[in-house]
mmCIF file of C-alpha atoms in Angstrom:
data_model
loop_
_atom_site.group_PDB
_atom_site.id
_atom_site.type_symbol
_atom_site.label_atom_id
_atom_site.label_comp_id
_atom_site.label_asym_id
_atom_site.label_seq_id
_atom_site.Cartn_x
_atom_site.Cartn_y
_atom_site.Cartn_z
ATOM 1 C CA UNK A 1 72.039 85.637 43.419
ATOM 2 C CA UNK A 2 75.428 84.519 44.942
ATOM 3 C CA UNK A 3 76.017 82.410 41.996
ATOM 4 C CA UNK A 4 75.220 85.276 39.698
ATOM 5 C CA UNK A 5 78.130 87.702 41.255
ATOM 6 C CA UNK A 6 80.295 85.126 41.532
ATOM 7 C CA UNK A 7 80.202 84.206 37.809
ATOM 8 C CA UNK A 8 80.283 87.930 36.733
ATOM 9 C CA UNK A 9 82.968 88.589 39.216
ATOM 10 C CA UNK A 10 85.138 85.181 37.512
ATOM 11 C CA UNK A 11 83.679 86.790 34.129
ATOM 12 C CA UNK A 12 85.552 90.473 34.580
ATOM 13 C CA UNK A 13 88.796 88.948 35.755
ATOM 14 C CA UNK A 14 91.810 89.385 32.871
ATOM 15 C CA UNK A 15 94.275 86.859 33.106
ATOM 16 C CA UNK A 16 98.360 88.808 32.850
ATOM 17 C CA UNK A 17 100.140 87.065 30.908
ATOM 18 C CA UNK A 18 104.432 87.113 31.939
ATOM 19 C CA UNK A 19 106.238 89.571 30.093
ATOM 20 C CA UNK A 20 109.327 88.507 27.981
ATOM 21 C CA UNK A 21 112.064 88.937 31.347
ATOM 22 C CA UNK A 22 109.526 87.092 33.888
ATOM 23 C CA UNK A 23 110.690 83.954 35.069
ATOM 24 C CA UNK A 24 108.663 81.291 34.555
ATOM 25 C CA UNK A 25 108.947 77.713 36.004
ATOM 26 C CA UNK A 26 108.310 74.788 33.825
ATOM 27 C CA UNK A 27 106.831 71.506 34.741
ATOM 28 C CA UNK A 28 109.799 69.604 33.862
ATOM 29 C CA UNK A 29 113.336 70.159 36.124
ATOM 30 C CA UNK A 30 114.471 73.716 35.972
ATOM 31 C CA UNK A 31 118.168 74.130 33.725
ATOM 32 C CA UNK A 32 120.465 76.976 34.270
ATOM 33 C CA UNK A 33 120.445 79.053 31.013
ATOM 34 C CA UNK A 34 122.618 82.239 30.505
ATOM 35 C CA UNK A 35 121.139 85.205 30.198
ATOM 36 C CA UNK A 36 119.755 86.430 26.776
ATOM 37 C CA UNK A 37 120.777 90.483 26.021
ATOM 38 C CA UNK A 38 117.366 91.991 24.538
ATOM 39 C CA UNK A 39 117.526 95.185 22.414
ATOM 40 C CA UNK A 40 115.345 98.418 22.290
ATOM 41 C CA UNK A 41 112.303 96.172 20.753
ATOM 42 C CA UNK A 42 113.135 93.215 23.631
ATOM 43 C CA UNK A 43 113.846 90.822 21.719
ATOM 44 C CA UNK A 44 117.145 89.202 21.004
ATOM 45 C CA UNK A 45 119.735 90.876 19.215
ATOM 46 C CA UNK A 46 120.121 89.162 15.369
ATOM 47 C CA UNK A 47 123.388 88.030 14.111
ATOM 48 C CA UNK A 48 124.871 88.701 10.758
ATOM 49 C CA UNK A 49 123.862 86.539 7.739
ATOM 50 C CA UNK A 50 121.680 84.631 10.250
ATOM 51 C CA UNK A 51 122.507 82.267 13.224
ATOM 52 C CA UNK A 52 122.664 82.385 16.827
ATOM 53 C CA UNK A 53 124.071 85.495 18.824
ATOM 54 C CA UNK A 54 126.020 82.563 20.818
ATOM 55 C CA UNK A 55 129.615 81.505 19.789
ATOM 56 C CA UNK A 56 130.775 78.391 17.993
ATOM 57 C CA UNK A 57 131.055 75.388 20.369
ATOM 58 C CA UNK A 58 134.516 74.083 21.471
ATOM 59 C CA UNK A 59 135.474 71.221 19.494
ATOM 60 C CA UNK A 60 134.646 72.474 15.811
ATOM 61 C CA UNK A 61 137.351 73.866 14.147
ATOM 62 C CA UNK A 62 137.253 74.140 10.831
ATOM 63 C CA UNK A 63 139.768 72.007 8.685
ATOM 64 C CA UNK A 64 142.888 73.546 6.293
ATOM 65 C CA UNK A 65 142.639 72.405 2.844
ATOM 66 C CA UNK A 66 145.681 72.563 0.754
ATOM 67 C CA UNK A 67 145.484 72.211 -3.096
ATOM 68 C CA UNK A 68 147.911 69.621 -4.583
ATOM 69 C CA UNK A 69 149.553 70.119 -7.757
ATOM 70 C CA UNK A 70 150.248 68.420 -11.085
ATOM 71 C CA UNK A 71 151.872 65.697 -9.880
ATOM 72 C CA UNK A 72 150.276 61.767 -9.365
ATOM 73 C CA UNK A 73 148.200 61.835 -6.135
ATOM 74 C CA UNK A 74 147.910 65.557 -5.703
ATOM 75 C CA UNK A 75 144.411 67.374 -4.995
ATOM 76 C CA UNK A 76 142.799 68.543 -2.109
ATOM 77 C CA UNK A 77 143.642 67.056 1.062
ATOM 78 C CA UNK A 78 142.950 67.814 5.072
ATOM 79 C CA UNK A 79 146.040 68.910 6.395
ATOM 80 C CA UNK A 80 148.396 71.766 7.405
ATOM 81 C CA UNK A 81 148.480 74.803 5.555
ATOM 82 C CA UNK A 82 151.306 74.548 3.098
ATOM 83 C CA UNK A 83 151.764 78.626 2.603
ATOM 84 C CA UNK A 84 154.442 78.433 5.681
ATOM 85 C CA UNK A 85 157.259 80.229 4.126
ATOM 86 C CA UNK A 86 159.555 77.423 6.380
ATOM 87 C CA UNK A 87 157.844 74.898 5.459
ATOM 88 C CA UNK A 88 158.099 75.909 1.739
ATOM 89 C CA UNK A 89 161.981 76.204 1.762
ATOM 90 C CA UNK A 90 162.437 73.044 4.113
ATOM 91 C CA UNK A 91 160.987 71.461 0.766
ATOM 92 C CA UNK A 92 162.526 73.332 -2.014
ATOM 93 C CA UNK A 93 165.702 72.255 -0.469
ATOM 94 C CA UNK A 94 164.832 68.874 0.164
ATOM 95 C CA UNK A 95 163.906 68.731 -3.945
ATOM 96 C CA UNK A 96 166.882 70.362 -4.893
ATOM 97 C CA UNK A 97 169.536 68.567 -2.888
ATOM 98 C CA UNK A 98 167.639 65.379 -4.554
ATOM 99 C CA UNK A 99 168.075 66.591 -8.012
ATOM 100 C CA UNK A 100 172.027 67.498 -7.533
ATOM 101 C CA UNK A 101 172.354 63.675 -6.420
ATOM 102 C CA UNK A 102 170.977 62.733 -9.595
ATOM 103 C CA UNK A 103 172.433 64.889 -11.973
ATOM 104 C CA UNK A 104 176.044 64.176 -9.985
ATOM 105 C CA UNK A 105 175.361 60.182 -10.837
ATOM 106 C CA UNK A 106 174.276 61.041 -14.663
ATOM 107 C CA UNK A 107 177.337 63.277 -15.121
ATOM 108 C CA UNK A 108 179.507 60.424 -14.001
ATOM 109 C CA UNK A 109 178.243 57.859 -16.092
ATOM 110 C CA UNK A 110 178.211 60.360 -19.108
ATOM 111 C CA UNK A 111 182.123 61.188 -18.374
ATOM 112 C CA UNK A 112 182.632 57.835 -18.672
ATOM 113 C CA UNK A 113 181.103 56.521 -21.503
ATOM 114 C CA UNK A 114 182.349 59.727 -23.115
ATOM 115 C CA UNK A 115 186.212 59.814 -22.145
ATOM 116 C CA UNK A 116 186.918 56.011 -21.969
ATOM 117 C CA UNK A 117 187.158 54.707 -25.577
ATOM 118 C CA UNK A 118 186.856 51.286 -24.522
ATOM 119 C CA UNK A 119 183.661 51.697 -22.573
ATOM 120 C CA UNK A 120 182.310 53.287 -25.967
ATOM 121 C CA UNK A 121 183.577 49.576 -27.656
ATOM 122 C CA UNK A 122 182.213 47.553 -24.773
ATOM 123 C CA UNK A 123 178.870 50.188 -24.890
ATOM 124 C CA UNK A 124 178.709 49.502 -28.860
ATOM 125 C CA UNK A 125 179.193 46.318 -29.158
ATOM 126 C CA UNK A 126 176.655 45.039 -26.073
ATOM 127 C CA UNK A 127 173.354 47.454 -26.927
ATOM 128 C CA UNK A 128 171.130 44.689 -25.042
ATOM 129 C CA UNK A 129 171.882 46.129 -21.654
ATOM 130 C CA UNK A 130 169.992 49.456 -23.144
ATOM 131 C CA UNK A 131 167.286 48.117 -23.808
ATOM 132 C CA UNK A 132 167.405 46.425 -20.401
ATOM 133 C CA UNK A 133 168.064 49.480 -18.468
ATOM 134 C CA UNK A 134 165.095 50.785 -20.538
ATOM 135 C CA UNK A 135 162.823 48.636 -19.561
ATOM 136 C CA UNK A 136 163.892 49.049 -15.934
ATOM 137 C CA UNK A 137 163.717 53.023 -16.505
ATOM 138 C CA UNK A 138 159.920 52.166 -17.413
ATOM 139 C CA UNK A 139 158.847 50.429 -15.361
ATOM 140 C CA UNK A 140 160.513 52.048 -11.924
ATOM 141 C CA UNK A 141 158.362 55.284 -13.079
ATOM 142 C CA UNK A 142 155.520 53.844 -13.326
ATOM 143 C CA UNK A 143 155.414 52.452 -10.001
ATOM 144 C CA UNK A 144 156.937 55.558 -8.455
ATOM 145 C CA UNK A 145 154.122 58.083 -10.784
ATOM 146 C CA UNK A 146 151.304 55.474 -9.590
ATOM 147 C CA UNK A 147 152.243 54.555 -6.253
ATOM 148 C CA UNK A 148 151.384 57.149 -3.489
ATOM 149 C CA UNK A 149 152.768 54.785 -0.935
ATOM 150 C CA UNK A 150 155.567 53.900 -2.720
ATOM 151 C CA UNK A 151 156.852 57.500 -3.489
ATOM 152 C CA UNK A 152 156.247 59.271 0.118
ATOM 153 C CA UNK A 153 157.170 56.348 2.093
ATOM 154 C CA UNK A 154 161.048 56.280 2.952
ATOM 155 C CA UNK A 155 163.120 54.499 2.484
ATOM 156 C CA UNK A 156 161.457 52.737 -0.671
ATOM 157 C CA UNK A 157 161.060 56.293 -2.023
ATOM 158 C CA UNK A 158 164.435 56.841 -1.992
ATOM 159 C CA UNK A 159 165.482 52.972 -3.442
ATOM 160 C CA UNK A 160 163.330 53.288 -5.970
ATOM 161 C CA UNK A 161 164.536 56.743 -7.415
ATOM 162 C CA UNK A 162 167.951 55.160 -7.252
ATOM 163 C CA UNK A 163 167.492 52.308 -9.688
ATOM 164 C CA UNK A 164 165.468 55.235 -11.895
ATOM 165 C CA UNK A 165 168.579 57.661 -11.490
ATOM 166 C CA UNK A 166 170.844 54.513 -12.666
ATOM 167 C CA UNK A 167 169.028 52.935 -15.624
ATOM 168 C CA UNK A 168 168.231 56.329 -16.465
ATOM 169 C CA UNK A 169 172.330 57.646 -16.434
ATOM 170 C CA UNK A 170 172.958 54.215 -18.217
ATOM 171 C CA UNK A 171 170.514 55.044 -20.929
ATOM 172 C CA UNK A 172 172.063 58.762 -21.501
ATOM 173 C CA UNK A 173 175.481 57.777 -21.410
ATOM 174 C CA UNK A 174 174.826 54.943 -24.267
ATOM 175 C CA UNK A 175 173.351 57.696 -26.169
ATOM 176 C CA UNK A 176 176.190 60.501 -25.750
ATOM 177 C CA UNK A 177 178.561 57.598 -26.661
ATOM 178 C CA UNK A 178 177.626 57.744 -30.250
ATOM 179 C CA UNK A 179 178.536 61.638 -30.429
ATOM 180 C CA UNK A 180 182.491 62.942 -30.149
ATOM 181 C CA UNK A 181 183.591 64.139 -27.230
ATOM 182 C CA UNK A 182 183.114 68.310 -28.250
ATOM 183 C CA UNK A 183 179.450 67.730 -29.073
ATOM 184 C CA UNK A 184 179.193 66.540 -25.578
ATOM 185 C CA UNK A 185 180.551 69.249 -23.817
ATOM 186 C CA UNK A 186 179.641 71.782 -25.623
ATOM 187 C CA UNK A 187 175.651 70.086 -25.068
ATOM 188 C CA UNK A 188 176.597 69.712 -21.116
ATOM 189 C CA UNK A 189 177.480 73.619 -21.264
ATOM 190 C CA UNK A 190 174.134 75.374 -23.154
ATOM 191 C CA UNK A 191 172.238 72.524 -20.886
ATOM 192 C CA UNK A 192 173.705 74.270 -17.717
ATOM 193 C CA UNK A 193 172.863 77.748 -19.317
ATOM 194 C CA UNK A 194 169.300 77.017 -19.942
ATOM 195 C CA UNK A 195 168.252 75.294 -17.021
ATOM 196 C CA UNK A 196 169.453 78.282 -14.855
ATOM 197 C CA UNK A 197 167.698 80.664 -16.832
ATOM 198 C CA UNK A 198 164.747 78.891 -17.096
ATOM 199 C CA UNK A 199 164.821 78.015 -13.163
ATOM 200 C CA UNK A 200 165.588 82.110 -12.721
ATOM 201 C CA UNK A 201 162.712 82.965 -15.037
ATOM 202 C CA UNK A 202 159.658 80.464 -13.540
ATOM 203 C CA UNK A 203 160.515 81.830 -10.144
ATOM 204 C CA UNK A 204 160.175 85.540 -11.336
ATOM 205 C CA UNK A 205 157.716 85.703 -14.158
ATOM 206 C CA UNK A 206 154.008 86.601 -13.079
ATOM 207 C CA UNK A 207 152.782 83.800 -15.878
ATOM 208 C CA UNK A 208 151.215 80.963 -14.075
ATOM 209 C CA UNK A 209 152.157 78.128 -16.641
ATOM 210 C CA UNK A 210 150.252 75.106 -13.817
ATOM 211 C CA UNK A 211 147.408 76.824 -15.533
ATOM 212 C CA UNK A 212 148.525 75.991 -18.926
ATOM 213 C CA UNK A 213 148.174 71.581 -18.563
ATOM 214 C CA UNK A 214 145.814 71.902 -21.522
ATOM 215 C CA UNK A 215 148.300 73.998 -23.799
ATOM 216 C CA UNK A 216 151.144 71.469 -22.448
ATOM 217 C CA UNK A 217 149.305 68.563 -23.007
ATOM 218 C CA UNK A 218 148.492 69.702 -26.996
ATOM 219 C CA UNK A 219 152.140 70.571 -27.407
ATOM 220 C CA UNK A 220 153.496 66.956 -26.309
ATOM 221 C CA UNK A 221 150.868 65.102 -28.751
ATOM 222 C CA UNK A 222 152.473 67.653 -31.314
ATOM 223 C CA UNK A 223 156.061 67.113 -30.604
ATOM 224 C CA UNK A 224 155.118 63.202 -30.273
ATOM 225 C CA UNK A 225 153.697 62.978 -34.378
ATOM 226 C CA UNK A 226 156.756 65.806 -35.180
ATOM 227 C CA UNK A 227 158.761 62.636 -33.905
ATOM 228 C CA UNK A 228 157.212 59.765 -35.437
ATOM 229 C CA UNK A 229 157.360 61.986 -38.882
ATOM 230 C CA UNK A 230 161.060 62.358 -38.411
ATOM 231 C CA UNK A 231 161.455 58.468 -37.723
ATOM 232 C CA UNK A 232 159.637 57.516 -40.651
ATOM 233 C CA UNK A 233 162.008 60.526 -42.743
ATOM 234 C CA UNK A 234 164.670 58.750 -41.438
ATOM 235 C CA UNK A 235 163.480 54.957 -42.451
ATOM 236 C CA UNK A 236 163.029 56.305 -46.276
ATOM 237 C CA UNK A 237 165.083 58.956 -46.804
ATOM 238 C CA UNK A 238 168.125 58.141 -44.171
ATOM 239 C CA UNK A 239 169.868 60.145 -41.849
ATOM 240 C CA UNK A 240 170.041 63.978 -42.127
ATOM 241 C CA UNK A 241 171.997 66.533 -40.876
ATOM 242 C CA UNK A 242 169.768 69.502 -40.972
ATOM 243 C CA UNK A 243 166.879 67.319 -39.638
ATOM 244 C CA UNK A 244 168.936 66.275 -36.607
ATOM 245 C CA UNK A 245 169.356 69.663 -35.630
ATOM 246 C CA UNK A 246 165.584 70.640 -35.854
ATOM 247 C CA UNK A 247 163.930 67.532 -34.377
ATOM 248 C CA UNK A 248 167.064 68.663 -31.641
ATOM 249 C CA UNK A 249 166.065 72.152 -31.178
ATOM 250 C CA UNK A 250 162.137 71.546 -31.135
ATOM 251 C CA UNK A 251 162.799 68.734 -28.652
ATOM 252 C CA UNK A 252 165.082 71.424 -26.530
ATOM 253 C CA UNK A 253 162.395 74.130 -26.878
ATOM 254 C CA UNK A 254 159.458 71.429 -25.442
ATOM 255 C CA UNK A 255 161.342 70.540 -22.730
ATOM 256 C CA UNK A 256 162.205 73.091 -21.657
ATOM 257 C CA UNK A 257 158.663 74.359 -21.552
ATOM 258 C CA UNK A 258 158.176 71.437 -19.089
ATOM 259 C CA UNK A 259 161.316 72.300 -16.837
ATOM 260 C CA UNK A 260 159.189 75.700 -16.523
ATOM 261 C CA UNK A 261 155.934 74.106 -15.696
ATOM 262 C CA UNK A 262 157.382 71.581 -13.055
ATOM 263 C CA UNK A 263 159.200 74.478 -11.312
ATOM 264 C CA UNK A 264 156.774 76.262 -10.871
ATOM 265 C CA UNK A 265 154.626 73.321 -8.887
ATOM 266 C CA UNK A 266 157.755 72.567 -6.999
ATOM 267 C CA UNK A 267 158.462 76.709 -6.001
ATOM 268 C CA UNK A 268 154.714 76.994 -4.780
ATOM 269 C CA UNK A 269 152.477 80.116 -4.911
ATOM 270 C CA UNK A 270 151.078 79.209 -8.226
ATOM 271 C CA UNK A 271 147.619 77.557 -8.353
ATOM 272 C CA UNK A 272 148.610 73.713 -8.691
ATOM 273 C CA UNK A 273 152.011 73.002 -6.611
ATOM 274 C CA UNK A 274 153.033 69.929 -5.205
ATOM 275 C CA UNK A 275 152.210 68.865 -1.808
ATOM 276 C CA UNK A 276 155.083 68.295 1.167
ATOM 277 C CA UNK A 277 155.268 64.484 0.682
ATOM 278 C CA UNK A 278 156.319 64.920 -3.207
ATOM 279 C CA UNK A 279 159.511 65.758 -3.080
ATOM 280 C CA UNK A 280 160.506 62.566 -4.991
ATOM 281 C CA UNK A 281 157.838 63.022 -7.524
ATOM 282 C CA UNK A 282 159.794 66.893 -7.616
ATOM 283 C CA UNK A 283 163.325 65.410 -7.975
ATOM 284 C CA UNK A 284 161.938 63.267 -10.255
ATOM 285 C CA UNK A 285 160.049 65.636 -12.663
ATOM 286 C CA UNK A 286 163.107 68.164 -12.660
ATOM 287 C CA UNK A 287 165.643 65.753 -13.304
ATOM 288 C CA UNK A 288 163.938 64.600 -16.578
ATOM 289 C CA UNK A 289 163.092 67.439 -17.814
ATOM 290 C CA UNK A 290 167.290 68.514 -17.430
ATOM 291 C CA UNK A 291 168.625 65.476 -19.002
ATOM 292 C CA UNK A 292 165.903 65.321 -22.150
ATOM 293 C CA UNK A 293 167.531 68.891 -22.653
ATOM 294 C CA UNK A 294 170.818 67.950 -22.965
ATOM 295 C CA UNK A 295 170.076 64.886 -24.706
ATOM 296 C CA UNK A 296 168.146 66.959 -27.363
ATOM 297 C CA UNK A 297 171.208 69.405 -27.297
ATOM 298 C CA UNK A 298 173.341 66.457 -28.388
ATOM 299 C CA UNK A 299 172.790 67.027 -32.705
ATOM 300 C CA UNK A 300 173.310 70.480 -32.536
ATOM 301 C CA UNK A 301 176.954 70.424 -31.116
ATOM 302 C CA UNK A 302 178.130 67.093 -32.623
ATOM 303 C CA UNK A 303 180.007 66.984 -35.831
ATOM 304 C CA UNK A 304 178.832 63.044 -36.561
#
């Protein structure tokens, strides 16, 4: 009989389970945990989009990504952001002070090979040290386009755009030898003209034209067979006045296009601009584009 109750008296008993808030010691060592908040329901309170309630553990922070532009080398890297108005200006200024250097040196050498008539003799009558300083033009911007070490780290940067700027001045005053002196100017003064509006007009515009490399890229293959056609006019027919002018003013028109595209990347706040560390690749882009101008303006102010 004692059995009996005591079974039904074990049988009757419920066991009470801990409620949500009970504390409750585990088997293993007991860890200090903060407090959980509980809502109306009590249960924990649900972040947004999922996750925990907690916040984001020391130590993560999340990483800037810039977007490089056009230019060899450029992408998206880990970095600073590159939107600091400072920061932009520090490097516009770097570029342009760069690009005055260069144009400085090329204006020189063109001066002289323009005004001295026995440079022009000496500048005739030796065309080897073109080709030379052609070959060195080539192959200096290759290794400066291809080189990310070579371009961003000074002072090789800055040796190598030298010898550019110099075989390139060389090459452009050979070629502005063979006009008369009036053609010259008058190419140096709608050069001047041009670039400063175009430089006024890709700061202002709304047109993105880093968005245009496909549009770019057709007109260059265009303007390259317009130029092999006019070679091969030349080779049968001989020289021409009318087509100097044309192949002059397409070749103006193109370029400038480019000077548009390339200021853009080096202004910033388009979709593809250049990163801090490109300045030379900047200088360098600019500075092309504003010589093949003037070159190309050569035919149309030149009597021979």
């Amino acid at each position: 009989e004692k059995r009996d109750q005591t079974a039904e008296q074990q049988a009757g008993q419920q066991p009470q389970l801990p409620s949500y808030t009970d504390a409750v010691k585990p088997a293993y060592p007991s860890v200090q945990y903060a407090p959980v908040a509980t809502g109306d329901s009590g249960q924990p309170p649900a972040t947004a989009g999922g996750g925990y309630a907690h916040s984001r553990p020391e130590g993560h922070d999340a990483v800037a990504i810039i977007e490089g532009g056009g230019g060899v080398g450029g992408g998206f890297e880990a970095g600073p952001s590159f939107s600091d108005p400072a920061m932009r200006r520090g490097f516009i200024t770097r570029v342009y002070a760069v690009l005055m250097l260069q144009l400085l040196v090329t204006g020189i050498v063109v001066s002289v090979f323009t005004f001295s008539e026995s440079v022009k003799k000496w500048v005739h009558t030796n065309l080897l040290f073109y080709y030379i300083s052609f070959g060195v033009f080539i192959v200096v911007y290759l290794v400066i386009m291809c080189c990310k070490s070579v371009r961003r780290r000074f002072p090789c940067n800055m040796i190598c755009l030298s010898i550019f700027t110099l075989a390139f001045s060389y090459m452009t005053g050979c070629i502005a030898s063979f006009y008369n002196t009036q053609g010259v100017l008058i190419a140096m003064g709608i050069c001047s003209i041009i670039c400063i509006a175009i430089s006024i007009f890709a700061v202002q515009t709304k047109i993105d034209f880093t968005m245009c490399s496909g549009l770019i890229l057709v007109i260059s293959l265009v303007f390259i067979l317009f130029a092999l056609a006019c070679s091969i006019s030349y080779a049968v027919v001989g020289a021409s006045r009318l087509l100097d002018c044309v192949y002059g003013g397409v070749g103006a028109l193109v370029f400038s296009i480019f000077l548009v595209y390339d200021t853009q990347q080096v202004v910033g706040g388009r979709k593809y601009e250049l990163s801090p560390e490109e300045y030379v690749s900047g200088a360098m882009q600019l500075y092309l584009d504003v010589v093949y101008i003037f070159i190309y303006l050569l035919p149309l102010g030149s009597s021979n």
